[in-house]
PDB file of C-alpha atoms in Angstrom:
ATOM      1  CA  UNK A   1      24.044 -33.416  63.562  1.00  0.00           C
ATOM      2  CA  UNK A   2      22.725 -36.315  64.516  1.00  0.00           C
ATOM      3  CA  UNK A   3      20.091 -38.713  62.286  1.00  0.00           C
ATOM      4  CA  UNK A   4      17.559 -38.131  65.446  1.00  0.00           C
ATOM      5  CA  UNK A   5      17.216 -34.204  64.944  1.00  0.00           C
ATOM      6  CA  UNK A   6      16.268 -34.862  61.179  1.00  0.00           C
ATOM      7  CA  UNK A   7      13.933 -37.826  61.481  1.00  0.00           C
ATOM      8  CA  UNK A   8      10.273 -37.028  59.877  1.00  0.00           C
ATOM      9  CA  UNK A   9       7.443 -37.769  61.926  1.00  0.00           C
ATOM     10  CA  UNK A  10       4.712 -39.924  60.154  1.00  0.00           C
ATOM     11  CA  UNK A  11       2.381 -36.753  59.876  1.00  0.00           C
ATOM     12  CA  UNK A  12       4.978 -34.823  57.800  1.00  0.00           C
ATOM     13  CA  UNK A  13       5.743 -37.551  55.583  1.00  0.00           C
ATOM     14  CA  UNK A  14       2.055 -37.757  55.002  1.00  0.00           C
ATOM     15  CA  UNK A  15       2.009 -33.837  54.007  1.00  0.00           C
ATOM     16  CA  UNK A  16       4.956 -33.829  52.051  1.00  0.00           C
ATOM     17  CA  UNK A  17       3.802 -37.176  49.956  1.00  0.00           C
ATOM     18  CA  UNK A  18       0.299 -35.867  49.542  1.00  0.00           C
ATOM     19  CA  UNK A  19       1.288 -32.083  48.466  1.00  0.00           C
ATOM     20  CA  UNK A  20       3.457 -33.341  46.087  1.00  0.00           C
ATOM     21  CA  UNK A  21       1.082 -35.959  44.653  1.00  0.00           C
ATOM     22  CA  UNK A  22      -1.564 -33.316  44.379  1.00  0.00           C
ATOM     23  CA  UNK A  23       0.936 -30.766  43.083  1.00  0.00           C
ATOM     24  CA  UNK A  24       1.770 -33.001  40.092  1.00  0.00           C
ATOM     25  CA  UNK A  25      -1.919 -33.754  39.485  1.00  0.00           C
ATOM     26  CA  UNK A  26      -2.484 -29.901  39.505  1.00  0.00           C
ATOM     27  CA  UNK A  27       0.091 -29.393  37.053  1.00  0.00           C
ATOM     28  CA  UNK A  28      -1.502 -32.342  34.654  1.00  0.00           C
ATOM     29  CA  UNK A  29      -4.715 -30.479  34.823  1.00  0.00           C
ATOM     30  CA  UNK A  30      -3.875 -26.627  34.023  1.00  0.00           C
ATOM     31  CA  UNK A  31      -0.683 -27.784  31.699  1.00  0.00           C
ATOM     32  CA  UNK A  32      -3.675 -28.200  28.844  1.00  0.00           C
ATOM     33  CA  UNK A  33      -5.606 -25.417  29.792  1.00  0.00           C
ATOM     34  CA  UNK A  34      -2.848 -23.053  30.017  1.00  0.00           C
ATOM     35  CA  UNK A  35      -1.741 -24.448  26.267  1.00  0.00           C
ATOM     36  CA  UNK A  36      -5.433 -23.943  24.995  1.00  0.00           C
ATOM     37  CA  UNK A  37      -5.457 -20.282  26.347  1.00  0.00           C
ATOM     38  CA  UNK A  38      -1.856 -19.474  25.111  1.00  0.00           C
ATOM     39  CA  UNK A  39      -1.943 -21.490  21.499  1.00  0.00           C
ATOM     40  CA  UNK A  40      -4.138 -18.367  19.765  1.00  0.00           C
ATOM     41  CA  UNK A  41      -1.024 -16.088  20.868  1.00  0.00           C
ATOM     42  CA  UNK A  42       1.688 -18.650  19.682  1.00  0.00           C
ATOM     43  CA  UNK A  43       0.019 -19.093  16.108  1.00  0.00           C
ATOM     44  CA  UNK A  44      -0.003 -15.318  15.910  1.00  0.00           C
ATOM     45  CA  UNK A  45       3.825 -14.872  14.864  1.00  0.00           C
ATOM     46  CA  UNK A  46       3.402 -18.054  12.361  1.00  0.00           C
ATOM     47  CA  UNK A  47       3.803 -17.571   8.964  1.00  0.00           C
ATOM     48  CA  UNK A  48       0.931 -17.541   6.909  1.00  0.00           C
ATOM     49  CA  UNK A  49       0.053 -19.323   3.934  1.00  0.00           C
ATOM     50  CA  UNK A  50      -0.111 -18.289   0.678  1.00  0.00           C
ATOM     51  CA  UNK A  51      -3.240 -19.180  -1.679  1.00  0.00           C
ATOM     52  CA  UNK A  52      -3.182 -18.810  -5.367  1.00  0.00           C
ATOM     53  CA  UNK A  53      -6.029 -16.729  -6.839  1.00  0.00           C
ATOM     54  CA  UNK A  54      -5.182 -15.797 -10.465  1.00  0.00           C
ATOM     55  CA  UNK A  55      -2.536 -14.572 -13.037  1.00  0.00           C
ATOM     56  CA  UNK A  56      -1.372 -11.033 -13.214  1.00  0.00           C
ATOM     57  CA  UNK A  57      -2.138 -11.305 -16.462  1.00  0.00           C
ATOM     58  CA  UNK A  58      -6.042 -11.792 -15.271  1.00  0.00           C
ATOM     59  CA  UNK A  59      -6.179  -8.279 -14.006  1.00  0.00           C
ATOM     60  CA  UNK A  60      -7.059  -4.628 -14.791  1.00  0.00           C
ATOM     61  CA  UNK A  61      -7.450  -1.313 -12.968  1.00  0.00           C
ATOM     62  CA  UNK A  62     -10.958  -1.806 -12.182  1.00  0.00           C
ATOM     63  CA  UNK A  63     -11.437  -4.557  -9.479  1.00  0.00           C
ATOM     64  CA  UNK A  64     -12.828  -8.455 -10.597  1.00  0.00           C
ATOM     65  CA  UNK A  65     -14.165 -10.204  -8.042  1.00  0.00           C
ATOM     66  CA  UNK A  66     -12.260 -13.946  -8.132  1.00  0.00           C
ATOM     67  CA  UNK A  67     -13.095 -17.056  -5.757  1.00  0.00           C
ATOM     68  CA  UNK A  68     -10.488 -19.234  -4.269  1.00  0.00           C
ATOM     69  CA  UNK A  69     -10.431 -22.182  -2.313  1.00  0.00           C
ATOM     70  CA  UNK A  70      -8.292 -24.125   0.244  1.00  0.00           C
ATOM     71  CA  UNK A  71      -8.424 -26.775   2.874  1.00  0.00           C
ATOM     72  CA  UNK A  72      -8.908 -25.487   6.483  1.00  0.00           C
ATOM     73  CA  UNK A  73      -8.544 -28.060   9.485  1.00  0.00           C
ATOM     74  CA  UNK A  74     -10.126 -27.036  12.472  1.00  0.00           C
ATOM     75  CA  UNK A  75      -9.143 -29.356  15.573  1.00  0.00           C
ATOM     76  CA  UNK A  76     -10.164 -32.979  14.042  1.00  0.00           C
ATOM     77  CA  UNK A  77     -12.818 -31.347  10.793  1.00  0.00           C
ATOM     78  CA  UNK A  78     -11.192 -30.763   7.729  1.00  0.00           C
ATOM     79  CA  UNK A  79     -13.194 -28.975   5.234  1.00  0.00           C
ATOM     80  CA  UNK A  80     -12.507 -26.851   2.044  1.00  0.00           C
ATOM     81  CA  UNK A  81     -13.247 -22.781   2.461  1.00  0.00           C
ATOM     82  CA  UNK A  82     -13.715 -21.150  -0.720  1.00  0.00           C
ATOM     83  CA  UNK A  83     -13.267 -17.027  -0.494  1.00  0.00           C
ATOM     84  CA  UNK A  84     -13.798 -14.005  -2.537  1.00  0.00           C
ATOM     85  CA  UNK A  85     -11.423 -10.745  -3.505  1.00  0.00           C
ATOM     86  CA  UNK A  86     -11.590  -8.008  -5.883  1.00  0.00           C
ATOM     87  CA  UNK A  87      -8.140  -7.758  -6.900  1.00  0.00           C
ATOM     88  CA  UNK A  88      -6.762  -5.148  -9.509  1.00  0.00           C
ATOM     89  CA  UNK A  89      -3.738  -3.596 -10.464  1.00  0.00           C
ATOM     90  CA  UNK A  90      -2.237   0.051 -10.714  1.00  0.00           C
ATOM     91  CA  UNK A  91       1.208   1.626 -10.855  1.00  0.00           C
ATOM     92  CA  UNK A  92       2.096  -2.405 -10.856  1.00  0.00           C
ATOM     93  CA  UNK A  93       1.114  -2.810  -7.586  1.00  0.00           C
ATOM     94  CA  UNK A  94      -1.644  -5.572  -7.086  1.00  0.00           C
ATOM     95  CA  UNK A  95      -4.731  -4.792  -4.799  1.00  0.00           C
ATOM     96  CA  UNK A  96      -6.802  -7.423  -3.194  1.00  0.00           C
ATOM     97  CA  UNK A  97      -9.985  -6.223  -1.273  1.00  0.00           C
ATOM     98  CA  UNK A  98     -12.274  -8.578   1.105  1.00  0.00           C
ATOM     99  CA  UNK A  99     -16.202  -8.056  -0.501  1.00  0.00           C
ATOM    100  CA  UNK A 100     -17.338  -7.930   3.473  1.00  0.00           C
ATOM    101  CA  UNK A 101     -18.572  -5.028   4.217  1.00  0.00           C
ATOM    102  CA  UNK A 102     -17.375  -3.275   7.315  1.00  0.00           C
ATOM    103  CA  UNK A 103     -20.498  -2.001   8.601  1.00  0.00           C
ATOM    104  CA  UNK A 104     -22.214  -5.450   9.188  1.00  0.00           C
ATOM    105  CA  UNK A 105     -20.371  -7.872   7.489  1.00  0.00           C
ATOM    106  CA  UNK A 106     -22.635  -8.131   3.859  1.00  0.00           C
ATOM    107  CA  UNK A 107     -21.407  -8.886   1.066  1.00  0.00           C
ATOM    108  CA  UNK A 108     -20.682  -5.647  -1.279  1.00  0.00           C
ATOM    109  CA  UNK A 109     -20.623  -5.687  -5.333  1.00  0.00           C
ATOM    110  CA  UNK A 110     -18.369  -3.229  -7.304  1.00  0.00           C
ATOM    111  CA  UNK A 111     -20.145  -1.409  -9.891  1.00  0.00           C
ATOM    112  CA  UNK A 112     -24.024  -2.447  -9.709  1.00  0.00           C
ATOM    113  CA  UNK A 113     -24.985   0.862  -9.161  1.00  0.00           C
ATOM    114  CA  UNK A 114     -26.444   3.157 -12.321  1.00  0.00           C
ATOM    115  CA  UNK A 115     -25.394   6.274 -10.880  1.00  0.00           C
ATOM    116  CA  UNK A 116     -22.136   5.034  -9.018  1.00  0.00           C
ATOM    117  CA  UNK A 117     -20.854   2.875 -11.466  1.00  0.00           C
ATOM    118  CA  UNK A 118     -17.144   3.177  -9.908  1.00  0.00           C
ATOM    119  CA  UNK A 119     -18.124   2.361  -6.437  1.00  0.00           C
ATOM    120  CA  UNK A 120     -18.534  -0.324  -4.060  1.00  0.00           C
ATOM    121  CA  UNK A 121     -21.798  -0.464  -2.581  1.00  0.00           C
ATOM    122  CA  UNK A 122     -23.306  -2.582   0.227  1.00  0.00           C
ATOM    123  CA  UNK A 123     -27.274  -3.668  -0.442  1.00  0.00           C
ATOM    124  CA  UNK A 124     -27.717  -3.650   3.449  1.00  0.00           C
ATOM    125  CA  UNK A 125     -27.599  -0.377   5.057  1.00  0.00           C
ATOM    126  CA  UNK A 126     -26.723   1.653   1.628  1.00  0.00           C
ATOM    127  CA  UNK A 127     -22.936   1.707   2.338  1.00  0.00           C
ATOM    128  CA  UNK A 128     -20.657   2.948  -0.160  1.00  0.00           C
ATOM    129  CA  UNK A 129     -16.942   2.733  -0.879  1.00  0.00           C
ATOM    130  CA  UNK A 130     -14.630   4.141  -3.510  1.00  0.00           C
ATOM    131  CA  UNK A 131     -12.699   2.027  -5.971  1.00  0.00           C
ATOM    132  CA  UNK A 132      -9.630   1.903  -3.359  1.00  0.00           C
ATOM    133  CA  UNK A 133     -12.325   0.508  -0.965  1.00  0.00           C
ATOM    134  CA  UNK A 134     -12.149   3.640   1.189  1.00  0.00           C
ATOM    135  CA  UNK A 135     -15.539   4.392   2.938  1.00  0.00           C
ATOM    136  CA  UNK A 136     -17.241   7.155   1.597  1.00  0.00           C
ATOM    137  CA  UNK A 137     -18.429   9.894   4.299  1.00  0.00           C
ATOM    138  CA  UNK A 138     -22.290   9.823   5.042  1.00  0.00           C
ATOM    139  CA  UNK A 139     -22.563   6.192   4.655  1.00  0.00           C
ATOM    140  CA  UNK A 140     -22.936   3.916   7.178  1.00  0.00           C
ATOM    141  CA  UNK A 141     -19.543   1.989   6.916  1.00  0.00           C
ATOM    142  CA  UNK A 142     -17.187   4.039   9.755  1.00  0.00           C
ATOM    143  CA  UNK A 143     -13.745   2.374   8.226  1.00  0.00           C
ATOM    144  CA  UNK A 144     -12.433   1.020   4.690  1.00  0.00           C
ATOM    145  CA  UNK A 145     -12.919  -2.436   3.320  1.00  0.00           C
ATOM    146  CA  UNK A 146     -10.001  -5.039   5.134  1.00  0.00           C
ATOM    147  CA  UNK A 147      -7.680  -5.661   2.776  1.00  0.00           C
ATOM    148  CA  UNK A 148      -5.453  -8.921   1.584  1.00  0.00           C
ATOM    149  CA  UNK A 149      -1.683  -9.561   2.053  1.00  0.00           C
ATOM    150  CA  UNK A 150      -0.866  -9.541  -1.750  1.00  0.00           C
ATOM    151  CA  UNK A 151       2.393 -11.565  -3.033  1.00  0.00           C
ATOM    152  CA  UNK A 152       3.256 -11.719  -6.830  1.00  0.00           C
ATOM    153  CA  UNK A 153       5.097 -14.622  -7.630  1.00  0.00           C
ATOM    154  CA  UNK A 154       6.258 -15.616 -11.665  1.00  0.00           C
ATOM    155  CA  UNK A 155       3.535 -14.091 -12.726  1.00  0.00           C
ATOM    156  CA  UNK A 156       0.833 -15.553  -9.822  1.00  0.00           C
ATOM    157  CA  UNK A 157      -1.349 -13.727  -7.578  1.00  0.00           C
ATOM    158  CA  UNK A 158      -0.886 -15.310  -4.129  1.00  0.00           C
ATOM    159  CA  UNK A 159      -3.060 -14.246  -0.823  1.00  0.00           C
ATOM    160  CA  UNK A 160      -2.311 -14.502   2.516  1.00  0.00           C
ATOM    161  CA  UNK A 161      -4.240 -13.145   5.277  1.00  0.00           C
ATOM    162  CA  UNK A 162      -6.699 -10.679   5.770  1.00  0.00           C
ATOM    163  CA  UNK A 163      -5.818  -6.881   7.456  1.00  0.00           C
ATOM    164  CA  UNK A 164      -7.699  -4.585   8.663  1.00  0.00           C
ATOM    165  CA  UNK A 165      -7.889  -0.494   7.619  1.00  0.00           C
ATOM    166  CA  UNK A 166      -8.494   2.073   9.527  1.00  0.00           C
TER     167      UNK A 166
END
């Protein structure tokens, strides 16, 4: 073939240079979006970290609320978190339930209660839970208290991250 059946008018080069230019400026602009909207699912399969709580020594078969703390970034604000568990132990296997109450997200206190004094019980709506954290039928909360990933470690309690129970 000759070069005058493949010459490019003006016109076409004009098309070709401008859908390109505006094809890489379209990719520059939905490259960050399409990050932003995908990052939540690429963190999911991270590991998660571990934060000390207590000793295994520290516990018993009836839960004890204890606090822990940890540094949290979120984009450019760091700031330091500090949670709450009631961890115990039975059968040497170590327990560690969130105090938020699944009904409405209070906070619920183990053994307040005169005539329940094995129970968890939520001051809000009157919601009730057993020692295992499992909701108790007839009160408001419709599922059991979330519970903690739980590794022991030489003798440390370490938490990781919260699951729910259904």
């Amino acid at each position: 073939m000759s070069e005058r059946d493949h010459k490019v008018s003006r016109r076409q080069f004009l098309t070709y240079t401008l859908t390109g230019v505006g094809g890489f400026m379209a990719a520059g602009m939905l490259m960050p979006m399409a990050r932003f909207a995908l990052d939540p699912a690429l963190k999911a399969g991270a590991e998660t970290d571990l934060k000390y709580v207590c000793e295994v020594a520290e516990l018993t078969e009836e839960p004890q609320k204890f606090r822990f703390s940890f540094e949290q970034t979120d984009a450019w604000y760091e700031s330091e978190v500090t949670r709450e568990a009631y961890i115990f132990i039975r059968d040497n296997t170590v327990t560690a339930l969130s105090p938020t109450c699944t009904h409405l997200g209070c906070t619920v206190a183990y053994g307040t209660q005169a005539d329940h004094p094995d129970r968890f019980f939520c001051p809000c709506h009157f919601g009730m839970f057993d020692k295992e954290g499992i909701n108790i039928p007839g009160t408001p909360p419709q599922r059991p208290l979330d519970v903690y990933d739980v590794v022991v470690e030489d003798g440390k309690v370490l938490l990781g991250q919260i699951n729910q129970r259904t």
